[in-house]
Amino acid sequence: MSTPSADMAAFKELLSSSKHVIAVAGAGLSAASGIPTFRGAGGMWRKYDAMSLATYIAFLSDPSRVWQFYHYRREKALAAQPNAAHIALAKFSIESIRKEIAPDATFTLITQNVDGLSTRALEAVQSALPAESSPPSQPQILEMHGRVLDVLCTSQTCGHRVTDPTSPICAALGGTEELVESGVIEPIVDKADLPRCSQCGDLARPDVVWFGELPHHIPEIDKLVDKATLCLVVGTSSMVYPAASYQKKVREQGGKVAVFNLERSQGDSEVDFLFLGPCEETIPQALGL
């Protein structure tokens, strides 16, 4: 088993000749923007394991608690701004910019994050382009776990989806995001006062992918992984499937894998490049942006 390289110049040379590049991003990409990771040691919200709240069973059992958790995450996302790593990946998504770095490469960012910061970064980069520049011909970012600002009706006969950036999303949740200090009694929000569907009035839920649910864009992502010649793994411990399997599949079919993480993680000894440090520093450097 070979030791991954930390040679940035060698990575840039590989990138410049790559044909099909994908990036698989996780919570570490947004850490510098102030978005909590909720995974591993310290992954707690109030006194609860945050991962245990990301299930439909938890929502059915206590919609008040789950909505308070996602209201807190919504407020964090609304207050956050894309960091330098988001911006660099967004710039690399633009063909006119990318061709100066990797002339023959295609690129798609596959993100597990629900904060929407990658999309906001791309919108900001596109808006700053000269008027004569054409936008990407197809979506460059696939948000496989949805967005925390999206809301879904729980009625099977309705199923209305909408993006709702209202802060707070409903009056009853206002201020509950501040009650995270130890010893504060958890507020109880009546189910009738929780967010409702704007179409049918039934109870709504955060339109994110919970454990046990099928991620978005899987057929499209599978096709991208199948032809990828270079996979960038950005800010993820590669523990959540199916995303955790992508880097292994790319290597098995002869592609290269470069990991950008704050610290060592599972499986990074079996990659080609490993760059440790904050993503907001390593990604702009690696992409020359």
Tab-separated table of N, CA, C and O in Angstrom, residues 160-241:
chain	number	residue	atom	x	y	z
A	160	HIS	N	-46.244	18.937	-1.760
A	160	HIS	CA	-45.759	20.213	-2.300
A	160	HIS	C	-44.379	20.549	-1.743
A	160	HIS	O	-44.133	20.437	-0.547
A	161	ARG	N	-43.483	20.968	-2.634
A	161	ARG	CA	-42.129	21.387	-2.257
A	161	ARG	C	-41.975	22.872	-2.541
A	161	ARG	O	-42.456	23.378	-3.549
A	162	VAL	N	-41.250	23.564	-1.651
A	162	VAL	CA	-41.015	24.985	-1.868
A	162	VAL	C	-39.748	25.400	-1.130
A	162	VAL	O	-39.398	24.826	-0.098
A	163	THR	N	-39.037	26.363	-1.695
A	163	THR	CA	-37.911	26.974	-0.991
A	163	THR	C	-38.449	28.142	-0.176
A	163	THR	O	-39.114	29.024	-0.721
A	164	ASP	N	-38.181	28.119	1.133
A	164	ASP	CA	-38.714	29.148	2.023
A	164	ASP	C	-37.592	29.667	2.930
A	164	ASP	O	-37.270	29.068	3.941
A	165	PRO	N	-36.977	30.812	2.577
A	165	PRO	CA	-35.893	31.363	3.388
A	165	PRO	C	-36.362	32.257	4.528
A	165	PRO	O	-35.561	32.967	5.139
A	166	THR	N	-37.660	32.224	4.835
A	166	THR	CA	-38.202	33.065	5.900
A	166	THR	C	-37.483	32.789	7.218
A	166	THR	O	-37.215	31.651	7.575
A	167	SER	N	-37.185	33.845	7.960
A	167	SER	CA	-36.526	33.704	9.263
A	167	SER	C	-37.307	34.497	10.322
A	167	SER	O	-37.409	35.714	10.239
A	168	PRO	N	-37.906	33.764	11.302
A	168	PRO	CA	-38.015	32.311	11.412
A	168	PRO	C	-39.059	31.775	10.444
A	168	PRO	O	-39.924	32.531	9.981
A	169	ILE	N	-39.001	30.487	10.180
A	169	ILE	CA	-39.936	29.896	9.239
A	169	ILE	C	-41.358	29.935	9.768
A	169	ILE	O	-42.314	29.976	9.002
A	170	CYS	N	-41.518	29.930	11.089
A	170	CYS	CA	-42.831	30.157	11.704
A	170	CYS	C	-42.595	30.838	13.048
A	170	CYS	O	-41.528	30.699	13.651
A	171	ALA	N	-43.575	31.580	13.507
A	171	ALA	CA	-43.407	32.403	14.710
A	171	ALA	C	-43.052	31.569	15.932
A	171	ALA	O	-42.240	31.986	16.770
A	172	ALA	N	-43.624	30.376	16.046
A	172	ALA	CA	-43.417	29.565	17.245
A	172	ALA	C	-41.983	29.097	17.406
A	172	ALA	O	-41.534	28.816	18.528
A	173	LEU	N	-41.227	29.022	16.303
A	173	LEU	CA	-39.835	28.575	16.378
A	173	LEU	C	-38.869	29.733	16.614
A	173	LEU	O	-37.690	29.507	16.915
A	174	GLY	N	-39.330	30.947	16.487
A	174	GLY	CA	-38.473	32.108	16.669
A	174	GLY	C	-37.825	32.149	18.045
A	174	GLY	O	-38.510	32.076	19.058
A	175	GLY	N	-36.511	32.242	18.071
A	175	GLY	CA	-35.783	32.314	19.329
A	175	GLY	C	-35.384	30.974	19.915
A	175	GLY	O	-34.519	30.930	20.800
A	176	THR	N	-35.989	29.889	19.448
A	176	THR	CA	-35.633	28.586	20.029
A	176	THR	C	-34.199	28.193	19.685
A	176	THR	O	-33.594	27.393	20.394
A	177	GLU	N	-33.641	28.774	18.602
A	177	GLU	CA	-32.265	28.426	18.232
A	177	GLU	C	-31.246	28.914	19.253
A	177	GLU	O	-30.105	28.447	19.286
A	178	GLU	N	-31.645	29.862	20.104
A	178	GLU	CA	-30.719	30.414	21.093
A	178	GLU	C	-30.671	29.595	22.381
A	178	GLU	O	-29.790	29.784	23.210
A	179	LEU	N	-31.618	28.668	22.533
A	179	LEU	CA	-31.707	27.918	23.785
A	179	LEU	C	-30.859	26.652	23.727
A	179	LEU	O	-31.345	25.542	23.818
A	180	VAL	N	-29.552	26.821	23.562
A	180	VAL	CA	-28.658	25.676	23.443
A	180	VAL	C	-27.735	25.532	24.648
A	180	VAL	O	-27.019	24.560	24.777
A	181	GLU	N	-27.755	26.519	25.532
A	181	GLU	CA	-26.868	26.436	26.682
A	181	GLU	C	-27.382	25.387	27.670
A	181	GLU	O	-28.559	25.079	27.729
A	182	SER	N	-26.461	24.823	28.400
A	182	SER	CA	-26.789	23.742	29.331
A	182	SER	C	-27.787	24.216	30.383
A	182	SER	O	-27.688	25.317	30.930
A	183	GLY	N	-28.755	23.360	30.652
A	183	GLY	CA	-29.695	23.629	31.726
A	183	GLY	C	-30.969	24.314	31.308
A	183	GLY	O	-31.898	24.426	32.113
A	184	VAL	N	-31.052	24.770	30.083
A	184	VAL	CA	-32.265	25.438	29.622
A	184	VAL	C	-33.337	24.385	29.340
A	184	VAL	O	-33.081	23.384	28.681
A	185	ILE	N	-34.510	24.615	29.836
A	185	ILE	CA	-35.604	23.681	29.597
A	185	ILE	C	-35.983	23.742	28.123
A	185	ILE	O	-36.166	24.822	27.560
A	186	GLU	N	-36.089	22.590	27.511
A	186	GLU	CA	-36.425	22.535	26.093
A	186	GLU	C	-37.848	23.021	25.869
A	186	GLU	O	-38.792	22.507	26.468
A	187	PRO	N	-38.011	24.021	25.012
A	187	PRO	CA	-39.364	24.511	24.759
A	187	PRO	C	-40.184	23.470	24.012
A	187	PRO	O	-39.649	22.667	23.238
A	188	ILE	N	-41.461	23.471	24.239
A	188	ILE	CA	-42.371	22.577	23.537
A	188	ILE	C	-43.234	23.419	22.606
A	188	ILE	O	-43.945	24.318	23.052
A	189	VAL	N	-43.113	23.142	21.323
A	189	VAL	CA	-43.897	23.865	20.324
A	189	VAL	C	-45.040	22.955	19.896
A	189	VAL	O	-44.816	21.815	19.474
A	190	ASP	N	-46.250	23.455	20.018
A	190	ASP	CA	-47.411	22.658	19.645
A	190	ASP	C	-47.350	22.303	18.163
A	190	ASP	O	-46.953	23.119	17.330
A	191	LYS	N	-47.739	21.083	17.846
A	191	LYS	CA	-47.700	20.608	16.460
A	191	LYS	C	-48.475	21.532	15.529
A	191	LYS	O	-48.072	21.757	14.376
A	192	ALA	N	-49.564	22.102	16.028
A	192	ALA	CA	-50.382	22.989	15.199
A	192	ALA	C	-49.662	24.271	14.834
A	192	ALA	O	-50.039	24.953	13.869
A	193	ASP	N	-48.624	24.620	15.605
A	193	ASP	CA	-47.886	25.862	15.369
A	193	ASP	C	-46.616	25.654	14.557
A	193	ASP	O	-45.891	26.612	14.283
A	194	LEU	N	-46.320	24.419	14.192
A	194	LEU	CA	-45.141	24.119	13.380
A	194	LEU	C	-45.402	24.496	11.924
A	194	LEU	O	-46.544	24.742	11.536
A	195	PRO	N	-44.360	24.545	11.087
A	195	PRO	CA	-44.556	24.924	9.684
A	195	PRO	C	-45.588	24.046	8.980
A	195	PRO	O	-45.610	22.828	9.148
A	196	ARG	N	-46.443	24.700	8.209
A	196	ARG	CA	-47.500	24.006	7.492
A	196	ARG	C	-47.299	24.180	5.985
A	196	ARG	O	-46.687	25.146	5.525
A	197	CYS	N	-47.851	23.261	5.237
A	197	CYS	CA	-47.799	23.328	3.779
A	197	CYS	C	-48.601	24.532	3.290
A	197	CYS	O	-49.744	24.741	3.705
A	198	SER	N	-48.007	25.315	2.402
A	198	SER	CA	-48.675	26.508	1.884
A	198	SER	C	-49.800	26.165	0.912
A	198	SER	O	-50.629	27.022	0.592
A	199	GLN	N	-49.868	24.912	0.462
A	199	GLN	CA	-50.896	24.504	-0.487
A	199	GLN	C	-52.104	23.858	0.198
A	199	GLN	O	-53.240	24.207	-0.073
A	200	CYS	N	-51.843	22.904	1.105
A	200	CYS	CA	-52.950	22.152	1.694
A	200	CYS	C	-53.092	22.363	3.206
A	200	CYS	O	-54.084	21.939	3.791
A	201	GLY	N	-52.102	22.998	3.850
A	201	GLY	CA	-52.187	23.277	5.271
A	201	GLY	C	-51.770	22.141	6.175
A	201	GLY	O	-51.788	22.268	7.405
A	202	ASP	N	-51.325	21.014	5.599
A	202	ASP	CA	-50.877	19.890	6.416
A	202	ASP	C	-49.489	20.193	6.992
A	202	ASP	O	-48.825	21.153	6.602
A	203	LEU	N	-49.057	19.345	7.923
A	203	LEU	CA	-47.734	19.517	8.542
A	203	LEU	C	-46.650	19.409	7.475
A	203	LEU	O	-46.692	18.523	6.613
A	204	ALA	N	-45.681	20.290	7.530
A	204	ALA	CA	-44.540	20.261	6.613
A	204	ALA	C	-43.301	19.769	7.350
A	204	ALA	O	-43.233	19.807	8.580
A	205	ARG	N	-42.325	19.325	6.603
A	205	ARG	CA	-41.055	18.856	7.150
A	205	ARG	C	-39.911	19.515	6.389
A	205	ARG	O	-40.100	20.002	5.252
A	206	PRO	N	-38.712	19.521	6.950
A	206	PRO	CA	-37.556	19.987	6.185
A	206	PRO	C	-37.350	19.064	4.980
A	206	PRO	O	-37.402	17.839	5.120
A	207	ASP	N	-37.127	19.638	3.814
A	207	ASP	CA	-36.964	18.829	2.601
A	207	ASP	C	-35.492	18.467	2.417
A	207	ASP	O	-34.837	18.872	1.463
A	208	VAL	N	-34.989	17.708	3.392
A	208	VAL	CA	-33.630	17.183	3.337
A	208	VAL	C	-33.727	15.657	3.361
A	208	VAL	O	-34.742	15.093	3.764
A	209	VAL	N	-32.647	15.011	2.916
A	209	VAL	CA	-32.628	13.554	2.900
A	209	VAL	C	-32.205	13.052	4.270
A	209	VAL	O	-31.100	13.322	4.733
A	210	TRP	N	-33.094	12.336	4.914
A	210	TRP	CA	-32.792	11.754	6.217
A	210	TRP	C	-32.247	10.341	6.041
A	210	TRP	O	-32.362	9.731	4.972
A	211	PHE	N	-31.625	9.823	7.129
A	211	PHE	CA	-31.136	8.452	7.095
A	211	PHE	C	-32.288	7.509	6.746
A	211	PHE	O	-33.379	7.621	7.297
A	212	GLY	N	-32.025	6.604	5.823
A	212	GLY	CA	-33.047	5.671	5.378
A	212	GLY	C	-33.793	6.135	4.144
A	212	GLY	O	-34.607	5.382	3.601
A	213	GLU	N	-33.539	7.371	3.691
A	213	GLU	CA	-34.187	7.901	2.497
A	213	GLU	C	-33.190	7.934	1.339
A	213	GLU	O	-31.972	7.995	1.538
A	214	LEU	N	-33.702	7.903	0.123
A	214	LEU	CA	-32.861	7.852	-1.060
A	214	LEU	C	-32.346	9.247	-1.421
A	214	LEU	O	-33.138	10.174	-1.599
A	215	PRO	N	-31.029	9.414	-1.529
A	215	PRO	CA	-30.478	10.711	-1.938
A	215	PRO	C	-30.957	11.115	-3.333
A	215	PRO	O	-31.379	10.277	-4.132
A	216	HIS	N	-30.861	12.391	-3.611
A	216	HIS	CA	-31.250	12.922	-4.913
A	216	HIS	C	-30.161	12.649	-5.960
A	216	HIS	O	-28.990	12.488	-5.634
A	217	HIS	N	-30.573	12.646	-7.225
A	217	HIS	CA	-29.662	12.623	-8.385
A	217	HIS	C	-28.810	11.359	-8.502
A	217	HIS	O	-27.786	11.377	-9.193
A	218	ILE	N	-29.202	10.253	-7.866
A	218	ILE	CA	-28.347	9.067	-7.869
A	218	ILE	C	-28.031	8.549	-9.279
A	218	ILE	O	-26.859	8.267	-9.574
A	219	PRO	N	-28.999	8.410	-10.192
A	219	PRO	CA	-28.638	7.927	-11.536
A	219	PRO	C	-27.610	8.817	-12.227
A	219	PRO	O	-26.657	8.322	-12.847
A	220	GLU	N	-27.783	10.129	-12.102
A	220	GLU	CA	-26.850	11.067	-12.732
A	220	GLU	C	-25.475	10.985	-12.080
A	220	GLU	O	-24.440	10.987	-12.765
A	221	ILE	N	-25.452	10.876	-10.750
A	221	ILE	CA	-24.178	10.779	-10.038
A	221	ILE	C	-23.454	9.491	-10.404
A	221	ILE	O	-22.230	9.497	-10.629
A	222	ASP	N	-24.175	8.398	-10.485
A	222	ASP	CA	-23.555	7.118	-10.848
A	222	ASP	C	-22.871	7.205	-12.202
A	222	ASP	O	-21.768	6.671	-12.394
A	223	LYS	N	-23.508	7.878	-13.169
A	223	LYS	CA	-22.909	8.031	-14.494
A	223	LYS	C	-21.633	8.874	-14.425
A	223	LYS	O	-20.639	8.575	-15.100
A	224	LEU	N	-21.660	9.922	-13.605
A	224	LEU	CA	-20.482	10.778	-13.460
A	224	LEU	C	-19.319	10.019	-12.813
A	224	LEU	O	-18.164	10.161	-13.228
A	225	VAL	N	-19.636	9.229	-11.788
A	225	VAL	CA	-18.605	8.441	-11.112
A	225	VAL	C	-18.011	7.407	-12.058
A	225	VAL	O	-16.793	7.177	-12.073
A	226	ASP	N	-18.858	6.798	-12.875
A	226	ASP	CA	-18.401	5.753	-13.796
A	226	ASP	C	-17.352	6.260	-14.783
A	226	ASP	O	-16.469	5.504	-15.194
A	227	LYS	N	-17.451	7.530	-15.178
A	227	LYS	CA	-16.507	8.041	-16.179
A	227	LYS	C	-15.444	8.969	-15.585
A	227	LYS	O	-14.594	9.473	-16.325
A	228	ALA	N	-15.485	9.176	-14.267
A	228	ALA	CA	-14.537	10.107	-13.645
A	228	ALA	C	-13.094	9.617	-13.764
A	228	ALA	O	-12.801	8.451	-13.490
A	229	THR	N	-12.214	10.522	-14.148
A	229	THR	CA	-10.783	10.208	-14.175
A	229	THR	C	-10.060	10.811	-12.980
A	229	THR	O	-8.925	10.432	-12.691
A	230	LEU	N	-10.711	11.755	-12.303
A	230	LEU	CA	-10.142	12.358	-11.095
A	230	LEU	C	-11.274	12.715	-10.147
A	230	LEU	O	-12.243	13.359	-10.545
A	231	CYS	N	-11.144	12.276	-8.896
A	231	CYS	CA	-12.147	12.565	-7.865
A	231	CYS	C	-11.496	13.345	-6.733
A	231	CYS	O	-10.508	12.896	-6.142
A	232	LEU	N	-12.044	14.518	-6.449
A	232	LEU	CA	-11.602	15.310	-5.307
A	232	LEU	C	-12.564	15.031	-4.158
A	232	LEU	O	-13.774	15.184	-4.302
A	233	VAL	N	-12.039	14.619	-3.034
A	233	VAL	CA	-12.842	14.367	-1.841
A	233	VAL	C	-12.572	15.524	-0.886
A	233	VAL	O	-11.456	15.682	-0.396
A	234	VAL	N	-13.592	16.338	-0.635
A	234	VAL	CA	-13.393	17.612	0.055
A	234	VAL	C	-14.186	17.657	1.358
A	234	VAL	O	-15.420	17.671	1.355
A	235	GLY	N	-13.485	17.658	2.483
A	235	GLY	CA	-14.133	17.892	3.770
A	235	GLY	C	-15.135	16.843	4.182
A	235	GLY	O	-16.163	17.186	4.762
A	236	THR	N	-14.852	15.590	3.890
A	236	THR	CA	-15.759	14.530	4.309
A	236	THR	C	-14.980	13.333	4.821
A	236	THR	O	-13.907	13.012	4.299
A	237	SER	N	-15.519	12.685	5.844
A	237	SER	CA	-14.871	11.522	6.441
A	237	SER	C	-15.178	10.242	5.680
A	237	SER	O	-14.720	9.168	6.056
A	238	SER	N	-15.959	10.357	4.604
A	238	SER	CA	-16.313	9.210	3.767
A	238	SER	C	-16.934	8.081	4.587
A	238	SER	O	-16.551	6.922	4.490
A	239	MET	N	-17.924	8.450	5.402
A	239	MET	CA	-18.605	7.464	6.230
A	239	MET	C	-20.065	7.270	5.836
A	239	MET	O	-20.682	6.275	6.202
A	240	VAL	N	-20.644	8.221	5.113
A	240	VAL	CA	-22.052	8.140	4.743
A	240	VAL	C	-22.174	7.626	3.309
A	240	VAL	O	-21.597	8.196	2.385
A	241	TYR	N	-22.909	6.545	3.148
A	241	TYR	CA	-23.113	5.964	1.818
A	241	TYR	C	-24.381	6.544	1.180
A	241	TYR	O	-25.289	6.939	1.897
